[in-house]
Each structure stands twice: as C-alpha cells, then as structure tokens.
Coordinates of C-alpha atoms and ligand atoms in Angstrom, one line a residue:
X20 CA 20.7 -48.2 7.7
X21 CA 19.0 -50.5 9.9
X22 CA 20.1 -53.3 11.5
X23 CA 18.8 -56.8 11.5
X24 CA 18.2 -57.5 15.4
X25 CA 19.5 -61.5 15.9
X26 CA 16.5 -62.2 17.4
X27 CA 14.4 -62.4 14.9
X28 CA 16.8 -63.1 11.9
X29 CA 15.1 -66.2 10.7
X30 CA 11.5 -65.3 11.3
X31 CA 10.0 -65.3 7.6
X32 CA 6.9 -62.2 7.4
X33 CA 4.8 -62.2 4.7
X34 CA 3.0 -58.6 4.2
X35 CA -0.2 -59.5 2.0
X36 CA -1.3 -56.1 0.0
X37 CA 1.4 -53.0 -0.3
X38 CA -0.8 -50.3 -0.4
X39 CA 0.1 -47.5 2.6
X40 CA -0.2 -49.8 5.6
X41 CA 1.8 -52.6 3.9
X42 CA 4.7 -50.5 2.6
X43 CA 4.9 -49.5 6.2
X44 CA 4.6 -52.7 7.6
X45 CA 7.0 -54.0 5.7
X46 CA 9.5 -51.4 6.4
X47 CA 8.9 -51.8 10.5
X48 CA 9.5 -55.6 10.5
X49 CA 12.3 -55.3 8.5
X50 CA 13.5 -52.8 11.1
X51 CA 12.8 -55.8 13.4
X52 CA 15.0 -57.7 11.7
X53 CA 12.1 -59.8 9.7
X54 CA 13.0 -61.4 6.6
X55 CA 10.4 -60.2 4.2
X56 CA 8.0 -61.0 1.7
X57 CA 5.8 -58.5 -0.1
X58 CA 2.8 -60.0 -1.9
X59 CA 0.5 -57.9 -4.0
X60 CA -0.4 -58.7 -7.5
X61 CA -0.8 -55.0 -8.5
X62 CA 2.1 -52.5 -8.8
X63 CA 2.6 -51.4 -5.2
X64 CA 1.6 -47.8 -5.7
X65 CA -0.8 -48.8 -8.4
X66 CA -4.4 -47.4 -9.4
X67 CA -6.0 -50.6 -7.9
X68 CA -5.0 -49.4 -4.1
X69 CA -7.0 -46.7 -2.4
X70 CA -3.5 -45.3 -1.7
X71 CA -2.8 -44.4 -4.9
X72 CA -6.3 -42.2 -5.3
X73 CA -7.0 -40.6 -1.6
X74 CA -7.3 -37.4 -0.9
X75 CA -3.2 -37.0 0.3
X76 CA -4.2 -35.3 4.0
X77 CA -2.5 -36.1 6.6
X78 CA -4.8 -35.4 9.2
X79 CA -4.2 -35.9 12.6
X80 CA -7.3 -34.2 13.3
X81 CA -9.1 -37.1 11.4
X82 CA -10.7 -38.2 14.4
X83 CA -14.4 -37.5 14.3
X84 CA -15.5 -41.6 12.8
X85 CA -18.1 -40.9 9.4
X86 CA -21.2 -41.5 12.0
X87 CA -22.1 -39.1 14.5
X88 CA -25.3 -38.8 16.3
X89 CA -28.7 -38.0 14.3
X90 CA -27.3 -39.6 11.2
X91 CA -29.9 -41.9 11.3
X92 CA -32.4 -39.3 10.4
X93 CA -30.5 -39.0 7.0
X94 CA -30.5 -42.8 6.1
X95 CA -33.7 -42.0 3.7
X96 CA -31.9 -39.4 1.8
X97 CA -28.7 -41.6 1.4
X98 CA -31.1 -44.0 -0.5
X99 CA -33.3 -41.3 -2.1
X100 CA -30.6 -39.2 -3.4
X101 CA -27.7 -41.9 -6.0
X102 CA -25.4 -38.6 -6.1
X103 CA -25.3 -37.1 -2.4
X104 CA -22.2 -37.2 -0.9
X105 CA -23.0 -39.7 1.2
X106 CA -25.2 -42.7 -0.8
X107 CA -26.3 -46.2 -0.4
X108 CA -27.2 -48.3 -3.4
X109 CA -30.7 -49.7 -3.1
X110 CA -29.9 -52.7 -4.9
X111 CA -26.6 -53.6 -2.1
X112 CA -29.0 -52.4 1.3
X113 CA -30.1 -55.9 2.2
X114 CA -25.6 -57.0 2.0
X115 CA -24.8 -54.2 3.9
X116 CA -27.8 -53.5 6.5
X117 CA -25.9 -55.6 9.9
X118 CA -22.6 -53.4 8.3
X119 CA -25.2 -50.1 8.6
X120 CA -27.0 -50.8 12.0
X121 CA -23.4 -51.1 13.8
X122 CA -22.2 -48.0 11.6
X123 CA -25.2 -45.8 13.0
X124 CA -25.1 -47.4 16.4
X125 CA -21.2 -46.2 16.7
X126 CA -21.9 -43.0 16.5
X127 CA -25.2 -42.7 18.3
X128 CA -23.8 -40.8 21.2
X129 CA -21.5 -37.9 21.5
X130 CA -19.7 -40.7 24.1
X131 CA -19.4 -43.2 21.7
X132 CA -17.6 -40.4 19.4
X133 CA -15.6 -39.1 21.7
X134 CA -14.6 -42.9 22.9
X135 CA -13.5 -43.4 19.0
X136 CA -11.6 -39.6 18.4
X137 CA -9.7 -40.6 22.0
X138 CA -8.6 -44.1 19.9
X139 CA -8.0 -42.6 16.7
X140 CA -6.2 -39.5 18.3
X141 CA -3.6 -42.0 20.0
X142 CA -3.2 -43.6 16.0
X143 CA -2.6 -40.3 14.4
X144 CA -0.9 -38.5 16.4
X145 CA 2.5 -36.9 15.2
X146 CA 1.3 -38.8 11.9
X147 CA 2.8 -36.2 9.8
X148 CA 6.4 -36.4 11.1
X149 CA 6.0 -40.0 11.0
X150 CA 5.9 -39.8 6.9
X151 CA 8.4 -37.6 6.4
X152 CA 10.9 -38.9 8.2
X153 CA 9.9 -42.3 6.3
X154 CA 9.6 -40.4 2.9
X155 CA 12.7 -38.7 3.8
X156 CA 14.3 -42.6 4.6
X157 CA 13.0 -43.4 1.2
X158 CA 14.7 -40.7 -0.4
X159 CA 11.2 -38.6 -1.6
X160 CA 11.7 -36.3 1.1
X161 CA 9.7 -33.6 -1.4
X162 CA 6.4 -35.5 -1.0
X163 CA 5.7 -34.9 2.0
X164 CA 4.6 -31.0 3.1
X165 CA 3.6 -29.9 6.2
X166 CA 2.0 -26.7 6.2
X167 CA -1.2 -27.4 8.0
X168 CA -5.0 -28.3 6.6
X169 CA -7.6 -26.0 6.4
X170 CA -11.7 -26.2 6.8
X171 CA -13.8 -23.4 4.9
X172 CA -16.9 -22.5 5.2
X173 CA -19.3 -20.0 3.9
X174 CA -19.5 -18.2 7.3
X175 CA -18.7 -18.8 10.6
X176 CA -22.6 -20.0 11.6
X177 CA -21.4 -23.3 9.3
X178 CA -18.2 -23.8 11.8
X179 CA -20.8 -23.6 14.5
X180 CA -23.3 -25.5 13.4
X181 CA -20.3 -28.4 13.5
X182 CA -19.7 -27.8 17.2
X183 CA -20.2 -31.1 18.6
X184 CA -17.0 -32.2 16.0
X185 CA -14.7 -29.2 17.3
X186 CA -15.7 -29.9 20.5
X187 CA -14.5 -33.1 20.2
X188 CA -11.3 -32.2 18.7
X189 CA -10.5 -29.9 21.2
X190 CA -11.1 -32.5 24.1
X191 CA -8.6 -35.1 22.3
X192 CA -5.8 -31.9 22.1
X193 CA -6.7 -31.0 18.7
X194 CA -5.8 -26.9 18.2
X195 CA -6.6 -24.7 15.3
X196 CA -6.9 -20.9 13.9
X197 CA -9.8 -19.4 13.4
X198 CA -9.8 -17.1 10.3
X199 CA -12.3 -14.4 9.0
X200 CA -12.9 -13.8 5.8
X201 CA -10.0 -11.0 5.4
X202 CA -7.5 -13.4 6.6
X203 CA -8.6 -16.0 4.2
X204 CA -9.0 -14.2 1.6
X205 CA -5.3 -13.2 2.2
X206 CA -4.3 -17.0 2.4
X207 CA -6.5 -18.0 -0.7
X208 CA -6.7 -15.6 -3.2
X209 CA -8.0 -17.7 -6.3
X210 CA -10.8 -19.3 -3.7
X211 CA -14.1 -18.3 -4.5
X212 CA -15.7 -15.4 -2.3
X213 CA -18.6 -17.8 -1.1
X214 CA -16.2 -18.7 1.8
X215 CA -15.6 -16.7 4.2
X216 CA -14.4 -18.3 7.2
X217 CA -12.0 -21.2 7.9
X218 CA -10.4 -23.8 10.7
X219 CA -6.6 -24.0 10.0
X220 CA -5.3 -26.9 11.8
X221 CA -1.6 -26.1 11.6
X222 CA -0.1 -29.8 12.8
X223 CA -1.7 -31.3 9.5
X224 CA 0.5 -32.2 6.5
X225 CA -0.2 -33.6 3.1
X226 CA 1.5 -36.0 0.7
X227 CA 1.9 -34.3 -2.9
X228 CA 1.8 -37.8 -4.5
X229 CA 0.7 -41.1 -2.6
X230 CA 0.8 -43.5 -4.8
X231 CA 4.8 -42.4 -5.6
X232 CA 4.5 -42.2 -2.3
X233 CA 4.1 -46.0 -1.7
X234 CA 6.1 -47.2 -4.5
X235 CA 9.1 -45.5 -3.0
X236 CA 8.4 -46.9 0.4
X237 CA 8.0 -50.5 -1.8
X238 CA 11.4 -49.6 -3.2
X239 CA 13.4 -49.3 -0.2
X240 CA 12.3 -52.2 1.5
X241 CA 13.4 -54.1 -1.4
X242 CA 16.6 -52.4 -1.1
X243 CA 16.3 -53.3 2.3
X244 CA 16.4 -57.0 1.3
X245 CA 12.5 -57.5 1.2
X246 CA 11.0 -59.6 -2.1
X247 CA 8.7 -58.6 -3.7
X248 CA 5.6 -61.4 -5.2
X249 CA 3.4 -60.2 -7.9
X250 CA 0.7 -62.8 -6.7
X251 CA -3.0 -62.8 -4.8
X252 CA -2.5 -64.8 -1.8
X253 CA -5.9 -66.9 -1.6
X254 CA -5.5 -68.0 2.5
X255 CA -3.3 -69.8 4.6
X256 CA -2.0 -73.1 5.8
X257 CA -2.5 -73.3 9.7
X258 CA -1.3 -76.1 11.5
X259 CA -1.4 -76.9 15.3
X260 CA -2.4 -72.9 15.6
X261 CA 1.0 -72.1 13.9
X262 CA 1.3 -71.0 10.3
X263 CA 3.5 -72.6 7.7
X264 CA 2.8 -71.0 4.8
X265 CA 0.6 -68.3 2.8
X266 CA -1.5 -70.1 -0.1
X267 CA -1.7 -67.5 -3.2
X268 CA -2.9 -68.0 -6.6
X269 CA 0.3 -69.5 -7.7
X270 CA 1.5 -71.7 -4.8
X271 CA 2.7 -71.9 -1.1
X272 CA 5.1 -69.4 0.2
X273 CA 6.7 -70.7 3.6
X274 CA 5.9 -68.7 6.4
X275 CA 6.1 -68.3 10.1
X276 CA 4.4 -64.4 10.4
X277 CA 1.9 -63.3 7.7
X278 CA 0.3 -59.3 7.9
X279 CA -3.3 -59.3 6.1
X280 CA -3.1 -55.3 4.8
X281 CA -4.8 -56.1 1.7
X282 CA -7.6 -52.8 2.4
X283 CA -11.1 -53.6 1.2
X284 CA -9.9 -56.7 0.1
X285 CA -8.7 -58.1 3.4
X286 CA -12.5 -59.7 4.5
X287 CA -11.8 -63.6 2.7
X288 CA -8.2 -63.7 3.8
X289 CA -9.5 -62.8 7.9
X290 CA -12.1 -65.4 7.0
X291 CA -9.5 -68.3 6.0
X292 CA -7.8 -66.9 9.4
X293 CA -10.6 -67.9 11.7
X294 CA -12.8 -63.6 12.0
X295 CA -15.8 -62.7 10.6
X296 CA -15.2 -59.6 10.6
X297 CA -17.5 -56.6 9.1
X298 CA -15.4 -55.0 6.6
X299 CA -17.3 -53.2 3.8
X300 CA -15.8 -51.1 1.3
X301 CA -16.9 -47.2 1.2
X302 CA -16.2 -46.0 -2.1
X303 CA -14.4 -42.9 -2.9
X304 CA -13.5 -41.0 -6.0
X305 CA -11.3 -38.5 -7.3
X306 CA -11.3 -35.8 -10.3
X307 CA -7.8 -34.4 -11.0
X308 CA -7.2 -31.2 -13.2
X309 CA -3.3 -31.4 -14.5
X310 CA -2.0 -28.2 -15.2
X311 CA -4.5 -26.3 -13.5
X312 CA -3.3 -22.5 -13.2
X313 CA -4.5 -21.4 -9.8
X314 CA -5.6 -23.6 -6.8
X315 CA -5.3 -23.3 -3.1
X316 CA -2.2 -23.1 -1.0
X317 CA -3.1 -24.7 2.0
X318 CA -5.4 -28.2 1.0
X319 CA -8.7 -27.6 1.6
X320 CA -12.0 -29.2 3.1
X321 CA -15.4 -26.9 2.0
X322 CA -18.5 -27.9 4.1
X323 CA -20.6 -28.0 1.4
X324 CA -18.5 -30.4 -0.4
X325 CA -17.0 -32.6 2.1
X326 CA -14.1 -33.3 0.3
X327 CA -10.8 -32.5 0.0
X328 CA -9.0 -30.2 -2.8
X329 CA -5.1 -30.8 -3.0
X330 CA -2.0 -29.9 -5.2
X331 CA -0.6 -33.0 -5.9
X332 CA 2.6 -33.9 -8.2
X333 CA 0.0 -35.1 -10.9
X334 CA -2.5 -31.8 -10.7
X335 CA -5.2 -30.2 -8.6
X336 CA -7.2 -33.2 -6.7
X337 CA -10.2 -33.0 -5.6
X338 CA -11.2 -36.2 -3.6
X339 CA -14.0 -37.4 -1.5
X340 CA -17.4 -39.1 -2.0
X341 CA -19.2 -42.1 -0.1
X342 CA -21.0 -44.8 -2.0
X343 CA -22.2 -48.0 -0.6
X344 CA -22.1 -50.5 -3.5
X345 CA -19.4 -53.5 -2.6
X346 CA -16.6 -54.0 -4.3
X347 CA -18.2 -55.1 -7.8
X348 CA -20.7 -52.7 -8.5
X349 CA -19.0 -51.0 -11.8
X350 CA -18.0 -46.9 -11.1
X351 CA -20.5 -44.1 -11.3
X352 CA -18.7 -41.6 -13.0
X353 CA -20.8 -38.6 -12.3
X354 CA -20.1 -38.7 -8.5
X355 CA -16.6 -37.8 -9.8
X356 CA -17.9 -35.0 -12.3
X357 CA -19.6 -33.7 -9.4
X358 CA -16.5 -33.5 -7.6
X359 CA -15.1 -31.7 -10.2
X360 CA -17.8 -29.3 -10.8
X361 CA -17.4 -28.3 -7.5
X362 CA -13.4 -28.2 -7.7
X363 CA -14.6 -25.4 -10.4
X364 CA -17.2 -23.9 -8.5
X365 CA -14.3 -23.2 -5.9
X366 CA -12.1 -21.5 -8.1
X367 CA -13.6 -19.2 -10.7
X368 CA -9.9 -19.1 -12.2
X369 CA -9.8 -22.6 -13.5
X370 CA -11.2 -22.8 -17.4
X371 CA -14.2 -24.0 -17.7
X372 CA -13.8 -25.2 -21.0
X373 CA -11.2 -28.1 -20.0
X374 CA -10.9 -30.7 -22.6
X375 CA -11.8 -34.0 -20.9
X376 CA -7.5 -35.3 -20.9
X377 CA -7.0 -32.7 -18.8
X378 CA -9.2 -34.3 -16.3
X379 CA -8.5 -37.7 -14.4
X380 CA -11.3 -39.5 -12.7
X381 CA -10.2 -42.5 -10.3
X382 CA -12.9 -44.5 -8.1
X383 CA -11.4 -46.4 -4.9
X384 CA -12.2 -48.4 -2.2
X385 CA -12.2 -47.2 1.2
X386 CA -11.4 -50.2 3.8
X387 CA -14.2 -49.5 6.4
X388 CA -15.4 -51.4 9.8
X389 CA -18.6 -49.7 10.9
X390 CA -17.0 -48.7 14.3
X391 CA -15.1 -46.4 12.2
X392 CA -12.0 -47.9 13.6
X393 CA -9.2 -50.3 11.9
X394 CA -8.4 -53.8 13.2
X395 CA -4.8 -54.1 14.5
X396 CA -4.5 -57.2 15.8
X397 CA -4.1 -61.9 16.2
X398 CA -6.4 -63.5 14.4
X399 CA -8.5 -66.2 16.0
X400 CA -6.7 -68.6 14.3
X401 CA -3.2 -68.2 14.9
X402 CA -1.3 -65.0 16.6
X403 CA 1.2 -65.8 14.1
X404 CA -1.1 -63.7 11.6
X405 CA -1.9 -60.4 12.1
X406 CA -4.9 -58.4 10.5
X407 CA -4.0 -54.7 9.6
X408 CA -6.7 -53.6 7.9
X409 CA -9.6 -51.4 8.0
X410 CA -8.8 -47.7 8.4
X411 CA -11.6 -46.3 6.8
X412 CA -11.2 -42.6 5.5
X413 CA -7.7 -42.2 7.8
X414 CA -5.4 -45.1 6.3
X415 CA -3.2 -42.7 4.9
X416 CA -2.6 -40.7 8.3
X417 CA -2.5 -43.6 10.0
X418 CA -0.5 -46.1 8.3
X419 CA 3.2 -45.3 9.5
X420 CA 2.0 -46.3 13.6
X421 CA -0.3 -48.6 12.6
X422 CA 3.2 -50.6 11.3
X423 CA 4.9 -49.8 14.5
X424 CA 1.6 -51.8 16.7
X425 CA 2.3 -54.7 14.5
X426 CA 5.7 -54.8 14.6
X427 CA 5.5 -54.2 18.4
X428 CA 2.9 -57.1 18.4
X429 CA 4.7 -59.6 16.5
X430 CA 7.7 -58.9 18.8
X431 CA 6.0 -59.3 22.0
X432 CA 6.2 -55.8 23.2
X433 CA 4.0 -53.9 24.8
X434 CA 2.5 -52.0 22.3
X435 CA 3.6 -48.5 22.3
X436 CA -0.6 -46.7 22.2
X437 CA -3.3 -49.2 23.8
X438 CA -4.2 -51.8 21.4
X439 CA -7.5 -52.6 23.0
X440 CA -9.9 -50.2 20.9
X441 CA -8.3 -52.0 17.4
X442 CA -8.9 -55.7 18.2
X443 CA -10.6 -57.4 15.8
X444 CA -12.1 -59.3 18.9
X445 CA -14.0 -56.6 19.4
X446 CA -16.5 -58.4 16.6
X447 CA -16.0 -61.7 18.1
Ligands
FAD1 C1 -11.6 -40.9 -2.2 C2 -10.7 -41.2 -1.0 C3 -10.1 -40.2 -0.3 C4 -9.3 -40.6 0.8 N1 -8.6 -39.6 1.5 C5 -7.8 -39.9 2.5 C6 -6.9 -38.9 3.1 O1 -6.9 -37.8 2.6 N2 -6.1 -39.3 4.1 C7 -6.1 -40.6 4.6 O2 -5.4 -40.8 5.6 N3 -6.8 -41.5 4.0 C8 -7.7 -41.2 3.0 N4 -8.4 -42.2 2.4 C9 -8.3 -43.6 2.9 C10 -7.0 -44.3 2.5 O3 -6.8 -44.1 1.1 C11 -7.2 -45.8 2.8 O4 -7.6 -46.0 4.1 C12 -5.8 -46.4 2.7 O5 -5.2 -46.2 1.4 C13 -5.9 -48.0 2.8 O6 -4.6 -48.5 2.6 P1 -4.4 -50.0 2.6 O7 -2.9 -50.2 2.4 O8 -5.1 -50.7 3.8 O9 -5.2 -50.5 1.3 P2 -5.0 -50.3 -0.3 O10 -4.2 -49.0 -0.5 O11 -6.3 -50.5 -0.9 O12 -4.0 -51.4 -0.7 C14 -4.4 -52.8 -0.6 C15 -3.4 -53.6 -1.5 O13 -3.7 -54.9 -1.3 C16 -3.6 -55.6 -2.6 N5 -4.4 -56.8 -2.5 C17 -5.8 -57.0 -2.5 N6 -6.1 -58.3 -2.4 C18 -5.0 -58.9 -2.3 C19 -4.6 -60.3 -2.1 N7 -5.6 -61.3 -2.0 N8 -3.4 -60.7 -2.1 C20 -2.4 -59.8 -2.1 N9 -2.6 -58.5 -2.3 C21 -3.9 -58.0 -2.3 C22 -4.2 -54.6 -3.6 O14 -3.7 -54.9 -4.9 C23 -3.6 -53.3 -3.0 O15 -2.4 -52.9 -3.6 C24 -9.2 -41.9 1.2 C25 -9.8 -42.9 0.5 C26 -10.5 -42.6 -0.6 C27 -11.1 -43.7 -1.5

C-alpha cells in the first residue's frame, strides 16, 4: 500500500476525464500523496472513452506518428474514397485544413519521423510491464498478456516496401523476428494462407479487456481514498495565476492542482486554461465477434488492413480505421462492417452467417495533435494545471509514464524522460 508523502498531504488534484491516462494519473498522484478528485460524467471505463473501444496493443513499437513522408500525395484519395482506411470528410476539410497542413508537414521528412519515434520511444518504453504491474496492483493481473505483437503480410516484398518504418524502429532499439510463411503458419493455424510472412515484436503486450481495464484502475484509486464526481467540468477559476477551483456543470470543486485528460474532449478545457492548442479527434472503430471459434494467438496487424485483430475478454476485436469528421458528425457504420469483413476474410473458420448480436460495432475518438505527439505539460495559464492529453493512436501504451511526467511535474522533479518534445508550448 502506498504511502501518503507529508509533503504534499493537503494539495487537492483534480483529474478531469478517467479514461486510460486519468485512471493513471490519478493513481500516481495519489502515490504522491495528492488528495484526489476524479471527475468524469461517464462510467470510468465506459463506451464513451476511446479506452473502452481501442485496439488493446500495447505497443512499444508504436512509434512511427500516422504521417510519414509522401502522404501528401494520398490526400486526394482520403477525400475521394468515404471508406478507405484513412478518410477525410469533405464536408469537415475547411475545420480541419491548419490541423492537416501541420499533420503532413510532421511527417515530411524521414528526420522529422525519426525526431518523433526517438520521443515516443522514451514514452513507451517498458510500457507493457508498466500495466501489468498496475493491473496486477489493481488486482486484474489476468488482463494484461504479454506474449509479443505480430505484423503480417502477404509476402515479405510488403515488409520491405515499409522499410523506411523498420528502419526507424530499429534506430530507436526496436527488435523483432522475422518469420516465413512455414513458421507462421505454425504460429497461426486458422489465419488465412494470403499471409505469408510476418514481424513479431516480442516486447509487445496486449490488454484482454481495456475498458475493465480502466474501471479497475478507477476502483482502486477510490479504494485508495480518491472521490469519484460523475460531473463535466466546464473550466476553471484562475486567480493571480493560481487555481482555486474546477468549474463543472454542477458547481465549483476547490482546487489547488487540476490534470485536463479528458482525450478528444480536452480542446475547450486547454482553451479556458489559456492554449490554443490543435487537438482534432481521429475517429476509430471497432467490430467484435463474441464467441468466435478460432482467431489468432499472437494479436495481429495485416498490411492490407491496418488494423489490429485481438482476443479480448468480450470476443475477437478487430479495431482500426481513421475518419476525419469532429466530434459530432453521427457514426458511419460501414467503416466498422468493413473491419469486420476483413476480420472474416482473415480467418476462413469464423461463420459467415453470424447473426448481427454476435457482432458489436463501437466508434471512438482518437485524441490527436497533428505532430502525432501528446501534450504533457503547464498550461499558459497557471502551472497549477496540467494538460495530459493527446496521444493519438498510442494512449493506451502510453498512459501509465505519461502519469508518472505529471506526477513528476506537479512535484517539481525532474522529469524522469525529457519533457521538451510533449510541451504544449510547442503550439504557442
Ligand atoms: C479504434 C481505436 C483503436 C486504438 N487502438 C489503440 C491501441 O491498440 N493501443 C493504444 O495504445 N491506443 C489505441 N488507441 C488510442 C487510445 O484508445 C487513446 O489514445 C486513449 O484511449 C486516450 O485515452 P484518454 O484517457 O486520453 O481519453 P478517453 O479514453 O477518451 O477518456 C476521456 C474521458 O474524459 C471524459 N470527459 C470528456 N469530457 C469531459 C469533461 N468536460 N469533464 C470531465 N470528463 C470529461 C470522457 O467521459 C472520458 O471518460 C486506439 C483508439 C481507437 C479509437
């Protein structure tokens, strides 16, 4: 059991959102000896987070940011094409245009890549026994498996044709097993025979049920003394460039420290804070097949898909899927049917005559800054409030350290990876 440290015994925190990154905030102040408030309106776990729906990897080797050089080329297509795996709305491309001129310009150079995986590599790394040793804490030890992550493609010419990523992953430390098609085919007997070569990255882990995941984290940090608000907080009361207290829908809550992790919703609450900051939402979906018979036994990434397929607690998960449409536009189902369709495609032993219960679609919102990077860090305002928000298609992996830097922050520590390529005054 942790300790309170005296230090900080009387230093109210208020964590706004407890999706991943607030459930782990919330644990690593109260660590700090914080006193605690949680404040999300949903259930912390709930459908409404992106952590209830992603695709569960742990990846480490997440470290290659959504824009890489020549994307640009592409941007037509993304338009053209409403289903791709990568598409923009037409209707939203006026909103989001500054958003997609920084998001191409990130990755315009295999420098400015590699300047992001070095950044992200320090964020992720050891990642995977990060959460179990939290899930363990939290007494759903089971969740949490760590028996690596696994690319396929058809042949090994796919693998290639992605060299600049490897490439990259290998300068940031990233290892991994090559395997022919005999050797997967030993490792994945139900997968389809299309594939025939794969990338095992053996330090990856997965989560077999994230949003249990997060309620359990939620759970013990209320058994750790934290409370828990079911309220929206709406902004904050600043005075003299110290904060008194977070506004919400139904009144002030008195506070010296307040965390914005509130994911795609975090851009009004940085606003009230004093940042403009860029934050779009890239939506995601998921289709899950409960019961499914057969499935793979490593999670899985095809090429041609670009998503991920995953045993999870509640079925066989297939998640990915980018559409830019803002955080209103209502869901378009069929980018989850296509998901599943290919889930099916991938394993000629699951029926194909599933009756449509047996099949959960979820859409989600991805937190995003273009840089493909999170903001960890003051705000203009007030160092009392801290912005933790942002991590993209990594805020799974990433969530556990992402708590320690604001913990560390809030503390006045030196934090324990450089802090420099999060700060949201990189926008200012
Ligand atoms: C399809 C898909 C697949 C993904 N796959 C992976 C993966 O495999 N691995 C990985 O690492 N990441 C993955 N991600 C990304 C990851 O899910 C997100 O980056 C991460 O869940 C963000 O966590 P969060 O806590 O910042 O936000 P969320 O989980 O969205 O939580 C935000 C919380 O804030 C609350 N909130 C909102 N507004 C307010 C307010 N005003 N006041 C109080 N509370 C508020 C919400 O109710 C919510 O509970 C995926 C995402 C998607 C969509």
């Amino acid at each position: 059991m942790n300790r309170p440290r005296p230090d900080h015994c009387q230093t109210h925190s208020v964590v706004i959102g407890a999706g991943i990154v607030g459930a782990c905030t919330a644990l690593a102040l109260l660590r700090e000896g914080h006193r605690v408030t949680i404040l999300d309106p949903g259930a912390p776990g709930g459908e409404q987070a992106a952590s209830y729906g992603n695709g569960c990897w742990l990846s480490p080797m997440s470290v290659i940011p959504p824009a890489v050089p020549g994307l640009w080329k592409k941007v037509p297509g993304f338009i053209a094409d409403p289903l791709g795996p990568l598409a923009i709305r037409w209707t939203y491309l006026p909103r989001v245009l500054p958003w997609l001129a920084r998001y191409l310009a990130s990755g315009w150079t295999e420098q400015r890549v590699l300047r992001t995986a070095v950044a992200l590599r320090a964020l992720l790394r050891d990642a995977p026994a990060a959460h179990a040793a939290l899930a363990e804490e939290a007494g759903v030890g089971a969740l949490i498996e760590r028996r690596g992550l696994m690319y396929i493609y058809p042949t090994r010419a796919e693998f290639e044709a992605e060299a600049l990523a490897w490439r990259i992953r290998r300068q940031v430390g990233i290892e991994w097993l090559e395997l022919p098609a005999e050797e997967l085919r030993q490792r994945e007997p139900a997968l389809d025979r299309r594939y025939g070569f794969a990338a095992l990255v053996e330090e990856g882990g997965h989560c077999r049920d994230p949003g249990a995941y997060v309620a359990a984290l939620v759970a013990l940090a209320e058994a750790q003394g934290a409370r828990r608000v079911a309220a929206r907080a709406t902004g904050f009361r600043i005075e003299a460039g110290r904060l008194r207290a977070v506004r919400t829908e139904a009144g002030e809550i008195a506070a010296d420290r307040a965390v914005i992790s509130a994911g795609a919703q975090s851009k009004a609450l940085a606003r009230a804070a004093g940042d403009r900051l860029p934050l779009e939402t890239e939506r995601g979906y998921h289709a899950m097949i409960e019961d499914a018979p057969v499935g793979p036994r490593t999670p899985l990434m095809p090429s041609d898909g670009k998503m991920s397929i995953t045993w999870t607690n509640r079925g066989l998960r297939c998640a990915g899927q980018v559409e830019i449409a803002g955080l209103d536009a209502a869901p378009n189902w069929r980018r989850a049917e296509i998901l599943r369709d290919h889930l099916l495609r991938s394993f000629p032993g699951l029926p194909r005559d599933l009756p449509a219960e047996r099949v959960r679609l979820w859409m989600g919102h991805r937190p995003s800054m273009p840089d493909g990077l999170p903001c960890i860090g003051p705000s203009a305002a007030t160092s009392d409030v801290i912005h933790a928000f942002g991590h993209g298609h990594v805020g799974l992996v990433a969530a556990p350290r992402t708590a320690r830097l604001v913990a560390q922050m809030l503390a006045g520590r030196p934090p324990e990876t450089d802090q420099a390529p999060f700060s949201p005054r990189r926008f200012r």
